[in-house]
């Protein structure tokens, strides 16, 4: 959900106002995903590298994300959305936020219409490191023989999540920024100049239409 800060600066507002505007974009995009019948939608809300931002912005984002779940968790639940988080949950993520994340996951666990995955304190390399650590532990305990793609997949944060089909990057940047490195191996990428607060269901629909025009070969001819 990239471009909140720039959107705010262009309007002469503080960066945090951009994150607040990003909430509206997120909920309209979720609505669009439901209309399209998507089963999985993953959004990047905070990366393992985002801790390097000014402390005041980091503090704002921690409070904001907790508050957002508190204010709008029920709405997602009523829409039949299962909410799940991927990323590291220990410190420095505030315990109050972890509690809210876990309460939202528990409340929505039985919903089947769509899964909204929120990548929070997430890094693609950190996820691979954590999977490798678990593989080492399971191998040492005699619970794992050969390492295969399947045994790595089984140790990702959400093993049952499908591979990424379509990856949309907003705000004119054209890089992966440590997002879903393993899962996006064959993802189709769509880049848009739109800053995240201006993203919406129409933009999602346009990206899906673009995706449908692509030929996916998965290494074949
Ligand atoms: C990146 O814009 C955006 C973020 C770091 C935060 C986005 C978070 C939300 C919209 C809330 C989502 C929360 C939940 C629980 C789903 P940026 O600051 O990098 O913008 P810039 O590149 O223009 O500076």
Short mmCIF file of C-alpha atoms and ligand atoms in Angstrom, two decimals:
data_model
loop_
_atom_site.label_atom_id
_atom_site.label_comp_id
_atom_site.label_asym_id
_atom_site.label_seq_id
_atom_site.Cartn_x
_atom_site.Cartn_y
_atom_site.Cartn_z
CA UNK A 1 0.00 0.00 0.00
CA UNK A 2 2.69 2.38 -1.17
CA UNK A 3 2.45 6.13 -1.63
CA UNK A 4 0.56 7.29 1.46
CA UNK A 5 3.31 9.66 2.52
CA UNK A 6 3.68 11.26 -0.93
CA UNK A 7 -0.09 11.61 -1.29
CA UNK A 8 -0.22 13.53 2.00
CA UNK A 9 2.77 15.72 1.15
CA UNK A 10 1.16 16.67 -2.17
CA UNK A 11 -1.93 17.84 -0.29
CA UNK A 12 0.18 19.74 2.23
CA UNK A 13 -0.85 17.32 4.99
CA UNK A 14 1.25 15.40 7.53
CA UNK A 15 2.33 11.89 6.39
CA UNK A 16 0.03 10.24 8.91
CA UNK A 17 -2.99 11.77 7.13
CA UNK A 18 -1.89 9.72 4.11
CA UNK A 19 -2.04 6.52 6.14
CA UNK A 20 -5.53 7.48 7.32
CA UNK A 21 -6.61 8.04 3.70
CA UNK A 22 -5.07 4.62 2.93
CA UNK A 23 -7.70 3.01 5.15
CA UNK A 24 -10.50 4.13 2.82
CA UNK A 25 -8.57 2.78 -0.18
CA UNK A 26 -8.05 -0.54 1.60
CA UNK A 27 -11.73 -1.04 2.41
CA UNK A 28 -12.85 -0.08 -1.10
CA UNK A 29 -10.29 -2.52 -2.52
CA UNK A 30 -11.57 -5.28 -0.22
CA UNK A 31 -15.09 -4.54 -1.45
CA UNK A 32 -13.86 -4.75 -5.05
CA UNK A 33 -12.12 -8.05 -4.34
CA UNK A 34 -15.37 -9.44 -2.91
CA UNK A 35 -17.29 -8.25 -5.99
CA UNK A 36 -14.75 -9.97 -8.24
CA UNK A 37 -15.00 -13.17 -6.20
CA UNK A 38 -11.30 -13.21 -5.28
CA UNK A 39 -10.51 -15.78 -2.60
CA UNK A 40 -7.27 -14.29 -1.33
CA UNK A 41 -6.08 -10.70 -1.04
CA UNK A 42 -2.78 -9.85 0.63
CA UNK A 43 -1.77 -6.32 1.55
CA UNK A 44 1.62 -5.12 2.70
CA UNK A 45 0.98 -2.95 5.78
CA UNK A 46 4.40 -2.80 7.51
CA UNK A 47 7.73 -4.31 6.55
CA UNK A 48 10.62 -5.51 8.70
CA UNK A 49 12.50 -2.51 7.23
CA UNK A 50 9.80 0.05 8.19
CA UNK A 51 11.18 0.18 11.76
CA UNK A 52 13.83 2.52 10.28
CA UNK A 53 11.18 5.26 9.89
CA UNK A 54 11.05 8.18 12.36
CA UNK A 55 9.91 6.89 15.79
CA UNK A 56 6.80 9.11 15.76
CA UNK A 57 5.61 7.58 12.47
CA UNK A 58 6.32 4.03 13.68
CA UNK A 59 4.39 4.76 16.88
CA UNK A 60 1.51 6.19 14.86
CA UNK A 61 1.39 3.15 12.59
CA UNK A 62 1.33 0.71 15.52
CA UNK A 63 -1.56 2.58 17.17
CA UNK A 64 -3.32 3.13 13.86
CA UNK A 65 -3.28 -0.54 12.88
CA UNK A 66 -4.58 -1.62 16.26
CA UNK A 67 -7.27 1.05 16.17
CA UNK A 68 -8.25 0.07 12.63
CA UNK A 69 -8.80 -3.55 13.67
CA UNK A 70 -10.75 -2.39 16.69
CA UNK A 71 -12.98 -0.03 14.67
CA UNK A 72 -13.45 -2.14 11.54
CA UNK A 73 -12.78 -5.76 12.49
CA UNK A 74 -16.53 -6.40 12.89
CA UNK A 75 -17.22 -4.99 9.44
CA UNK A 76 -14.75 -7.42 7.86
CA UNK A 77 -16.29 -10.23 9.89
CA UNK A 78 -19.80 -9.33 8.70
CA UNK A 79 -18.58 -9.30 5.09
CA UNK A 80 -17.48 -12.93 5.54
CA UNK A 81 -13.77 -12.07 5.41
CA UNK A 82 -11.24 -14.21 7.26
CA UNK A 83 -8.38 -11.99 8.44
CA UNK A 84 -4.90 -13.40 8.88
CA UNK A 85 -1.56 -11.81 9.54
CA UNK A 86 1.82 -12.89 8.20
CA UNK A 87 5.05 -11.64 9.72
CA UNK A 88 6.94 -11.75 13.00
CA UNK A 89 4.79 -11.17 16.08
CA UNK A 90 7.33 -10.79 18.84
CA UNK A 91 9.00 -7.59 19.97
CA UNK A 92 9.18 -4.81 18.88
CA UNK A 93 5.52 -5.19 17.82
CA UNK A 94 3.56 -3.84 20.83
CA UNK A 95 1.79 -6.57 22.80
CA UNK A 96 -1.50 -4.64 22.60
CA UNK A 97 -1.36 -4.85 18.81
CA UNK A 98 -0.46 -8.56 18.86
CA UNK A 99 -3.47 -9.18 21.14
CA UNK A 100 -5.74 -7.30 18.70
CA UNK A 101 -4.32 -9.22 15.73
CA UNK A 102 -4.97 -12.52 17.48
CA UNK A 103 -8.48 -11.51 18.54
CA UNK A 104 -9.35 -10.49 14.95
CA UNK A 105 -7.93 -13.73 13.55
CA UNK A 106 -9.88 -15.77 16.09
CA UNK A 107 -13.14 -13.91 15.48
CA UNK A 108 -12.96 -14.30 11.69
CA UNK A 109 -11.37 -17.76 11.57
CA UNK A 110 -14.47 -19.55 10.26
CA UNK A 111 -15.28 -17.08 7.47
CA UNK A 112 -14.98 -18.54 3.98
CA UNK A 113 -15.85 -15.78 1.50
CA UNK A 114 -12.33 -14.39 1.21
CA UNK A 115 -9.09 -14.37 3.16
CA UNK A 116 -7.51 -10.97 3.73
CA UNK A 117 -3.86 -11.49 4.61
CA UNK A 118 -2.12 -8.56 6.20
CA UNK A 119 1.66 -8.60 5.97
CA UNK A 120 2.79 -6.85 9.14
CA UNK A 121 6.36 -6.76 10.41
CA UNK A 122 6.78 -8.93 7.34
CA UNK A 123 9.87 -9.49 5.21
CA UNK A 124 10.26 -12.11 2.50
CA UNK A 125 13.81 -12.90 3.61
CA UNK A 126 12.79 -13.05 7.28
CA UNK A 127 10.08 -15.55 6.32
CA UNK A 128 12.66 -17.72 4.54
CA UNK A 129 15.04 -17.44 7.51
CA UNK A 130 12.25 -18.50 9.88
CA UNK A 131 11.36 -21.44 7.60
CA UNK A 132 15.04 -22.50 7.43
CA UNK A 133 15.29 -22.32 11.21
CA UNK A 134 12.28 -24.61 11.59
CA UNK A 135 13.71 -27.00 9.02
CA UNK A 136 16.99 -27.16 10.99
CA UNK A 137 15.07 -27.82 14.21
CA UNK A 138 12.84 -30.49 12.65
CA UNK A 139 15.84 -32.17 10.99
CA UNK A 140 17.74 -32.21 14.31
CA UNK A 141 14.68 -33.78 15.98
CA UNK A 142 14.58 -36.47 13.28
CA UNK A 143 11.23 -35.20 11.98
CA UNK A 144 12.48 -34.32 8.50
CA UNK A 145 14.56 -36.18 5.93
CA UNK A 146 15.15 -34.53 2.59
CA UNK A 147 14.50 -30.83 2.11
CA UNK A 148 12.04 -30.28 -0.74
CA UNK A 149 9.95 -27.38 -2.03
CA UNK A 150 7.02 -28.99 -0.21
CA UNK A 151 8.86 -29.12 3.12
CA UNK A 152 9.84 -25.45 2.76
CA UNK A 153 6.30 -24.43 1.75
CA UNK A 154 4.95 -26.25 4.82
CA UNK A 155 7.06 -23.97 7.04
CA UNK A 156 6.03 -20.61 5.54
CA UNK A 157 3.86 -18.30 7.68
CA UNK A 158 0.59 -19.45 6.04
CA UNK A 159 1.40 -22.74 4.28
CA UNK A 160 -2.07 -23.19 2.79
CA UNK A 161 -2.07 -19.78 1.07
CA UNK A 162 -1.82 -20.24 -2.71
CA UNK A 163 1.02 -18.78 -4.77
CA UNK A 164 0.54 -15.16 -5.76
CA UNK A 165 -1.17 -14.81 -9.15
CA UNK A 166 -1.18 -11.03 -9.46
CA UNK A 167 1.08 -8.60 -7.64
CA UNK A 168 0.12 -4.92 -7.82
CA UNK A 169 2.60 -2.24 -6.84
CA UNK A 170 1.25 1.26 -6.44
CA UNK A 171 2.95 4.68 -6.50
CA UNK A 172 5.17 4.22 -9.55
CA UNK A 173 7.82 2.08 -7.85
CA UNK A 174 8.93 -0.96 -9.82
CA UNK A 175 10.50 -3.32 -7.33
CA UNK A 176 9.50 -6.18 -5.05
CA UNK A 177 10.83 -4.68 -1.78
CA UNK A 178 11.14 -8.01 0.03
CA UNK A 179 7.45 -8.90 -0.44
CA UNK A 180 6.42 -12.57 -0.71
CA UNK A 181 9.72 -13.62 -2.31
CA UNK A 182 8.89 -17.32 -2.23
CA UNK A 183 5.16 -17.04 -2.97
CA UNK A 184 5.48 -14.58 -5.87
CA UNK A 185 7.90 -16.73 -7.89
CA UNK A 186 5.48 -16.82 -10.85
CA UNK A 187 3.38 -13.77 -10.07
CA UNK A 188 2.25 -11.47 -12.84
CA UNK A 189 3.23 -7.93 -11.90
CA UNK A 190 1.16 -4.82 -12.53
CA UNK A 191 2.66 -1.42 -11.76
CA UNK A 192 0.54 1.68 -11.42
CA UNK A 193 1.43 5.34 -10.84
CA UNK A 194 -1.60 5.66 -8.55
CA UNK A 195 -0.67 6.48 -4.96
CA UNK A 196 -2.28 4.07 -2.50
CA UNK A 197 -4.88 6.53 -1.08
CA UNK A 198 -6.24 6.96 -4.64
CA UNK A 199 -6.40 3.20 -5.26
CA UNK A 200 -9.90 1.69 -5.28
CA UNK A 201 -12.08 -1.12 -6.63
CA UNK A 202 -11.97 0.26 -10.21
CA UNK A 203 -8.15 0.22 -10.11
CA UNK A 204 -8.25 -3.36 -8.82
CA UNK A 205 -10.61 -4.35 -11.60
CA UNK A 206 -8.31 -2.74 -14.20
CA UNK A 207 -5.32 -4.67 -12.82
CA UNK A 208 -7.27 -7.94 -12.92
CA UNK A 209 -8.27 -7.22 -16.54
CA UNK A 210 -4.59 -6.64 -17.36
CA UNK A 211 -3.75 -9.93 -15.59
CA UNK A 212 -6.34 -11.77 -17.69
CA UNK A 213 -4.62 -10.63 -20.90
CA UNK A 214 -1.28 -12.14 -19.84
CA UNK A 215 -0.05 -15.53 -21.02
CA UNK A 216 1.29 -17.54 -18.11
CA UNK A 217 3.72 -20.25 -19.10
CA UNK A 218 5.35 -21.29 -15.80
CA UNK A 219 8.59 -22.17 -17.61
CA UNK A 220 6.85 -24.04 -20.40
CA UNK A 221 6.66 -22.90 -24.05
C1 LIG B 1 3.32 2.97 2.78
O1 LIG B 1 3.23 4.32 2.32
C2 LIG B 1 2.23 2.62 3.71
C3 LIG B 1 2.40 2.14 4.99
C4 LIG B 1 3.74 1.93 5.59
C5 LIG B 1 1.25 1.80 5.86
C6 LIG B 1 -0.05 1.41 5.19
C7 LIG B 1 -1.03 0.91 6.18
C8 LIG B 1 -2.38 1.02 6.08
C9 LIG B 1 -3.07 1.72 4.94
C10 LIG B 1 -3.24 0.43 7.16
C11 LIG B 1 -3.47 -1.04 6.96
C12 LIG B 1 -3.73 -1.73 8.22
C13 LIG B 1 -4.31 -2.98 8.40
C14 LIG B 1 -4.45 -3.55 9.75
C15 LIG B 1 -4.82 -3.76 7.25
P1 LIG B 1 4.53 5.22 2.45
O2 LIG B 1 4.54 5.86 3.79
O3 LIG B 1 5.73 4.36 2.14
O4 LIG B 1 4.34 6.30 1.33
P2 LIG B 1 5.55 7.05 0.58
O5 LIG B 1 6.28 5.97 -0.20
O6 LIG B 1 4.83 8.01 -0.31
O7 LIG B 1 6.40 7.70 1.63
#
